[in-house]
Short mmCIF file of C-alpha atoms and ligand atoms in Angstrom, two decimals:
data_model
loop_
_atom_site.label_atom_id
_atom_site.label_comp_id
_atom_site.label_asym_id
_atom_site.label_seq_id
_atom_site.Cartn_x
_atom_site.Cartn_y
_atom_site.Cartn_z
CA MET A 4 3.75 -23.77 5.34
CA THR A 5 0.48 -22.99 6.93
CA PRO A 6 0.09 -19.44 7.91
CA THR A 7 -0.08 -18.70 11.65
CA PRO A 8 -3.69 -17.31 12.23
CA SER A 9 -2.40 -14.57 14.69
CA ALA A 10 0.87 -13.86 12.91
CA PRO A 11 0.97 -10.28 11.29
CA VAL A 12 0.02 -9.88 7.63
CA ILE A 13 3.44 -8.31 7.04
CA GLU A 14 6.39 -8.22 9.16
CA VAL A 15 9.59 -6.46 8.09
CA ARG A 16 13.02 -7.00 10.08
CA ASN A 17 16.17 -4.98 9.82
CA LEU A 18 15.55 -4.21 6.13
CA HIS A 19 18.42 -2.84 4.11
CA LYS A 20 17.85 -1.48 0.62
CA ALA A 21 20.35 0.19 -1.57
CA TYR A 22 19.98 1.34 -5.43
CA GLY A 23 23.66 0.80 -6.50
CA ASP A 24 25.57 2.97 -4.32
CA LEU A 25 22.57 5.02 -2.78
CA THR A 26 21.58 3.38 0.39
CA VAL A 27 17.86 4.12 0.83
CA LEU A 28 16.62 1.80 3.60
CA LYS A 29 19.32 1.28 6.73
CA GLY A 30 17.69 -1.08 9.02
CA VAL A 31 13.92 -0.73 8.97
CA ASP A 32 11.33 -2.66 11.18
CA LEU A 33 7.70 -2.55 10.18
CA THR A 34 4.83 -4.79 11.60
CA ALA A 35 1.28 -4.75 10.20
CA PRO A 36 -1.07 -6.90 12.31
CA LYS A 37 -4.13 -8.20 10.80
CA GLY A 38 -6.81 -5.32 10.96
CA HIS A 39 -4.31 -2.53 11.69
CA VAL A 40 -3.54 0.60 9.64
CA ILE A 41 -0.06 1.74 9.45
CA SER A 42 0.80 5.04 7.98
CA LEU A 43 4.33 5.91 6.67
CA ILE A 44 5.14 9.63 6.76
CA GLY A 45 8.46 11.55 6.09
CA SER A 46 10.19 13.94 3.56
CA SER A 47 10.34 13.39 0.09
CA GLY A 48 13.23 10.86 -0.69
CA SER A 49 13.25 9.25 2.92
CA GLY A 50 12.37 5.77 1.69
CA LYS A 51 8.76 5.63 2.19
CA SER A 52 7.82 4.07 -1.27
CA THR A 53 10.73 2.10 -1.24
CA LEU A 54 9.78 0.58 1.84
CA LEU A 55 6.14 -0.27 0.61
CA ARG A 56 7.63 -1.72 -2.61
CA CYS A 57 9.95 -3.97 -0.56
CA CYS A 58 6.96 -5.32 1.36
CA ASN A 59 5.16 -6.53 -1.62
CA LEU A 60 8.58 -7.73 -3.37
CA LEU A 61 8.41 -5.16 -6.10
CA GLU A 62 11.95 -4.10 -5.18
CA ASP A 63 14.53 -6.48 -4.02
CA SER A 64 16.27 -5.72 -0.49
CA GLN A 65 19.78 -6.57 0.50
CA GLU A 66 19.60 -7.57 3.96
CA GLY A 67 17.06 -8.23 6.58
CA GLY A 68 13.71 -10.41 6.58
CA ILE A 69 10.24 -10.02 5.41
CA ARG A 70 7.46 -12.44 6.60
CA PHE A 71 3.96 -12.73 5.10
CA GLU A 72 1.23 -14.06 7.58
CA GLY A 73 4.26 -15.53 9.58
CA GLU A 74 5.76 -17.12 6.41
CA PRO A 75 9.26 -15.84 5.81
CA VAL A 76 10.24 -14.76 2.33
CA LYS A 77 12.82 -17.31 0.90
CA TRP A 78 16.06 -15.59 -0.54
CA GLN A 79 18.79 -16.93 -2.64
CA GLY A 80 22.33 -15.03 -2.77
CA THR A 81 23.38 -12.32 -0.73
CA GLY A 82 23.77 -8.54 -0.77
CA HIS A 83 23.29 -7.11 -4.11
CA ASP A 84 22.83 -10.43 -5.47
CA ARG A 85 19.80 -11.39 -3.02
CA ARG A 86 16.62 -12.34 -4.83
CA PRO A 87 13.58 -13.94 -3.75
CA ALA A 88 14.22 -17.77 -4.46
CA ASP A 89 10.53 -18.84 -4.82
CA ARG A 90 8.59 -17.50 -7.65
CA ALA A 91 5.47 -19.05 -6.67
CA GLN A 92 5.72 -17.57 -3.23
CA VAL A 93 6.52 -14.12 -4.86
CA ARG A 94 3.31 -14.43 -6.79
CA ARG A 95 1.21 -15.54 -3.93
CA ILE A 96 2.45 -12.62 -1.73
CA ARG A 97 1.89 -10.12 -4.30
CA THR A 98 -1.47 -11.01 -5.28
CA ASN A 99 -2.26 -10.76 -1.63
CA LEU A 100 -0.82 -7.22 -1.13
CA SER A 101 -2.73 -4.97 -3.50
CA MET A 102 -1.16 -1.88 -4.37
CA VAL A 103 -2.92 1.71 -5.13
CA PHE A 104 -0.45 4.04 -6.72
CA GLN A 105 -0.78 7.87 -6.81
CA GLN A 106 -1.31 7.78 -10.52
CA PHE A 107 -4.43 5.33 -10.77
CA ASN A 108 -3.16 3.21 -13.85
CA LEU A 109 -6.40 2.29 -15.11
CA TRP A 110 -6.43 0.91 -18.60
CA GLY A 111 -7.79 3.64 -20.99
CA HIS A 112 -9.24 1.14 -23.55
CA MET A 113 -11.21 -0.84 -20.78
CA THR A 114 -14.41 0.23 -19.02
CA VAL A 115 -14.38 0.77 -15.25
CA LEU A 116 -15.95 -2.76 -14.78
CA GLN A 117 -13.33 -4.35 -16.97
CA ASN A 118 -10.41 -2.61 -15.23
CA VAL A 119 -11.83 -3.99 -11.87
CA MET A 120 -12.48 -7.57 -13.20
CA GLU A 121 -9.14 -7.81 -15.11
CA ALA A 122 -6.73 -9.11 -12.49
CA PRO A 123 -9.18 -11.47 -10.60
CA VAL A 124 -9.98 -12.98 -13.84
CA THR A 125 -6.71 -13.26 -15.65
CA VAL A 126 -4.16 -13.66 -12.71
CA LEU A 127 -6.32 -15.54 -10.05
CA GLY A 128 -8.30 -17.20 -12.73
CA HIS A 129 -11.58 -16.72 -11.09
CA PRO A 130 -14.92 -17.28 -13.07
CA LYS A 131 -16.08 -14.20 -14.72
CA ASP A 132 -19.59 -14.02 -13.55
CA GLU A 133 -18.51 -14.53 -9.76
CA VAL A 134 -15.80 -11.65 -10.42
CA GLU A 135 -18.36 -9.34 -12.06
CA GLU A 136 -20.82 -9.76 -9.20
CA ARG A 137 -17.87 -9.01 -6.80
CA ALA A 138 -16.71 -5.92 -8.92
CA ARG A 139 -20.04 -4.27 -9.03
CA ARG A 140 -20.24 -4.74 -5.13
CA TYR A 141 -16.98 -3.00 -4.81
CA LEU A 142 -17.60 -0.24 -7.05
CA ALA A 143 -20.84 0.46 -5.29
CA LYS A 144 -18.73 0.36 -1.80
CA VAL A 145 -16.50 3.02 -3.14
CA GLY A 146 -19.52 5.01 -4.25
CA ILE A 147 -19.40 4.79 -8.18
CA GLY A 148 -21.61 1.86 -8.69
CA ASP A 149 -23.24 3.88 -11.63
CA LYS A 150 -19.76 4.16 -13.47
CA ALA A 151 -19.31 0.61 -14.05
CA ASP A 152 -19.74 1.05 -17.96
CA ALA A 153 -17.96 4.37 -18.21
CA TRP A 154 -14.45 4.72 -19.55
CA PRO A 155 -11.85 5.82 -17.16
CA ALA A 156 -11.47 9.25 -19.11
CA GLN A 157 -14.92 10.02 -18.49
CA LEU A 158 -14.33 9.99 -14.71
CA SER A 159 -13.06 12.88 -12.51
CA GLY A 160 -9.46 12.05 -10.74
CA GLY A 161 -11.31 11.04 -7.40
CA GLN A 162 -13.62 8.82 -9.15
CA GLN A 163 -10.75 7.15 -11.05
CA GLN A 164 -8.79 6.54 -7.72
CA ARG A 165 -11.92 5.03 -6.16
CA ALA A 166 -12.36 2.84 -9.24
CA ALA A 167 -8.50 1.74 -8.69
CA ILE A 168 -9.32 1.07 -4.97
CA ALA A 169 -12.27 -1.07 -6.15
CA ARG A 170 -9.64 -2.91 -8.58
CA ALA A 171 -7.48 -3.56 -5.65
CA LEU A 172 -10.35 -4.72 -3.26
CA CYS A 173 -11.59 -7.19 -6.14
CA MET A 174 -8.52 -9.15 -5.68
CA GLU A 175 -9.60 -9.76 -2.14
CA PRO A 176 -6.26 -9.37 -0.84
CA ARG A 177 -4.82 -9.76 2.64
CA ALA A 178 -3.61 -6.20 2.88
CA LEU A 179 -3.83 -2.93 0.71
CA LEU A 180 -0.81 -0.92 0.07
CA PHE A 181 -1.45 2.81 -0.65
CA ASP A 182 1.33 5.02 -2.17
CA GLU A 183 0.24 8.65 -1.82
CA PRO A 184 -3.27 7.80 -2.97
CA THR A 185 -4.40 11.43 -2.64
CA SER A 186 -1.44 13.24 -3.90
CA ALA A 187 -2.43 13.67 -7.50
CA LEU A 188 -6.08 14.86 -6.57
CA ASP A 189 -7.33 18.37 -6.22
CA PRO A 190 -8.12 19.29 -2.50
CA GLU A 191 -11.98 18.98 -3.02
CA LEU A 192 -11.58 15.48 -4.75
CA GLU A 193 -9.01 14.32 -2.19
CA GLN A 194 -11.74 14.12 0.57
CA GLU A 195 -13.87 11.75 -1.31
CA VAL A 196 -10.95 9.33 -1.47
CA VAL A 197 -9.99 9.77 2.11
CA ARG A 198 -13.62 8.85 3.24
CA VAL A 199 -13.33 5.67 1.20
CA ILE A 200 -10.03 4.88 2.94
CA ARG A 201 -11.25 5.73 6.51
CA ALA A 202 -14.57 3.42 5.62
CA LEU A 203 -11.79 0.72 4.92
CA ALA A 204 -10.08 1.56 8.07
CA ASP A 205 -13.15 1.08 9.88
CA GLU A 206 -14.17 -2.36 8.71
CA GLY A 207 -10.85 -3.53 9.77
CA ARG A 208 -8.94 -3.85 6.58
CA THR A 209 -5.15 -4.21 7.00
CA MET A 210 -3.52 -1.25 5.22
CA ILE A 211 -0.11 0.39 4.88
CA ILE A 212 -0.59 3.91 3.60
CA VAL A 213 2.50 6.31 2.52
CA THR A 214 0.75 9.60 2.84
CA HIS A 215 1.50 13.49 2.85
CA ASP A 216 -2.03 13.99 4.52
CA MET A 217 -1.24 14.28 8.15
CA LYS A 218 -4.98 14.63 8.80
CA MET A 219 -5.60 11.24 7.15
CA ALA A 220 -2.76 9.71 8.82
CA ALA A 221 -4.11 10.82 12.16
CA ASP A 222 -7.61 9.86 11.44
CA CYS A 223 -7.11 6.46 9.76
CA SER A 224 -3.97 4.81 11.47
CA ASP A 225 -3.50 2.64 14.53
CA HIS A 226 0.29 3.23 14.01
CA VAL A 227 2.42 5.93 12.54
CA ILE A 228 5.90 5.68 11.51
CA PHE A 229 8.07 8.54 10.78
CA LEU A 230 10.91 7.68 8.43
CA HIS A 231 14.18 10.03 7.88
CA GLN A 232 16.92 9.18 5.60
CA GLY A 233 15.99 5.57 5.52
CA LEU A 234 15.58 4.80 9.15
CA ILE A 235 12.68 5.19 11.50
CA GLU A 236 13.15 8.44 13.50
CA GLU A 237 9.95 8.08 15.47
CA GLN A 238 6.89 5.87 15.69
CA GLY A 239 3.99 5.28 17.72
CA PRO A 240 0.07 5.71 17.96
CA PRO A 241 -1.20 8.74 15.97
CA GLU A 242 -2.18 10.71 19.11
CA THR A 243 1.21 10.57 20.91
CA LEU A 244 3.18 11.06 17.50
CA PHE A 245 0.97 14.07 16.05
CA ASN A 246 0.19 15.55 19.64
CA ASN A 247 3.52 15.09 21.58
CA PRO A 248 6.29 14.42 18.97
CA GLN A 249 9.60 13.75 20.59
CA SER A 250 12.51 14.14 17.80
CA ALA A 251 13.14 17.74 16.72
CA ARG A 252 13.24 16.40 13.26
CA LEU A 253 9.51 14.97 13.60
CA ARG A 254 8.43 18.55 15.11
CA GLY A 255 10.10 20.42 12.16
CA PHE A 256 8.31 18.00 9.62
CA LEU A 257 5.02 18.58 11.36
CA SER A 258 5.17 22.13 11.65
CA ALA A 259 6.12 22.27 7.69
CA GLY A 260 2.66 20.63 7.18
CA GLY A 261 4.07 17.24 6.80
CA ASN A 262 5.98 18.06 3.51
CA GLY A 263 9.24 18.86 5.23
N1 LIG B 317 14.45 3.10 -8.89
C1 LIG B 317 15.09 3.91 -8.24
N2 LIG B 317 16.64 3.79 -8.70
C2 LIG B 317 17.53 4.60 -8.10
N3 LIG B 317 17.12 5.27 -6.98
C3 LIG B 317 15.81 5.41 -6.53
C4 LIG B 317 14.87 4.63 -7.26
N4 LIG B 317 13.69 4.77 -6.55
C5 LIG B 317 13.86 5.61 -5.50
N5 LIG B 317 15.20 6.09 -5.59
C6 LIG B 317 15.90 6.97 -4.51
O1 LIG B 317 15.68 6.39 -3.29
C7 LIG B 317 15.60 7.32 -2.27
C8 LIG B 317 14.14 7.26 -1.68
O2 LIG B 317 13.18 7.33 -2.58
P1 LIG B 317 11.53 6.94 -2.42
O3 LIG B 317 11.54 5.63 -1.49
O4 LIG B 317 10.77 7.13 -3.55
O5 LIG B 317 11.33 8.08 -1.24
P2 LIG B 317 10.08 8.70 -0.75
O6 LIG B 317 8.69 7.60 -1.20
O7 LIG B 317 9.94 8.82 0.77
O8 LIG B 317 9.84 10.00 -1.24
C9 LIG B 317 15.52 8.65 -3.09
O9 LIG B 317 16.67 9.25 -2.97
C10 LIG B 317 15.24 8.26 -4.59
O10 LIG B 317 15.97 9.26 -5.30
MG1 LIG B 318 7.23 8.09 -2.56
#
């Protein structure tokens, strides 16, 4: 199926997800148009990470649809037996939606450069010299071009997270998915990662960002979604959502500093 050029990179409709008896997503919609940044906010346990992981098919869901660039994910079975039907499709979607996690998950036995080069070489099968050139370019872009030959343990947390972002970029994905990218960092290191994410937003990258950092959500996003117990309680452009929240729950959450 040929992708529709104008189709959103990711489109989720009426998504339901349970872990056994625990229903975590109760009918959620999300649209990430090309070049847009969507932030997901909400209390711990509201389903943010689960929604993000459903988007790139790291988690199964029981009901609802997911489209990648207009192409619907093919399912087999129903309810708790529902699985993606086409493994090649899953692989293609997943390699096009690079994740950046709270814990940077760099390989300790590889240099920074090797970490960044690993997936494009082994998963995509791209030629090494081409990937190395690209990897160095992305390391420079996130401000750690001089750390290519260092080991992850020799880097600060902020530098490690920037290396993880370079690694995600080196896959040249259609979108980047961030799950609390700054929450493992000391406040002074947080800012260097926020700056990188803002620069990526400014250059028109498609991103979905789960964050507890309301300032980053306000500064970087085109659209903010506030999740509460597996449902969208409120959503809109950051100016509206943060300056004129409608729901009492969102007001309470924001006045608690976004940790509610
Ligand atoms: N692998 C899992 N197995 C069972 N329950 C899970 C699993 N992952 C998350 N949950 C539960 O799902 C709910 C939503 O979790 P999560 O999506 O991680 O929330 P958030 O990212 O908003 O903090 C929580 O109640 C959590 O305990
Ligand atoms: Mg989470």
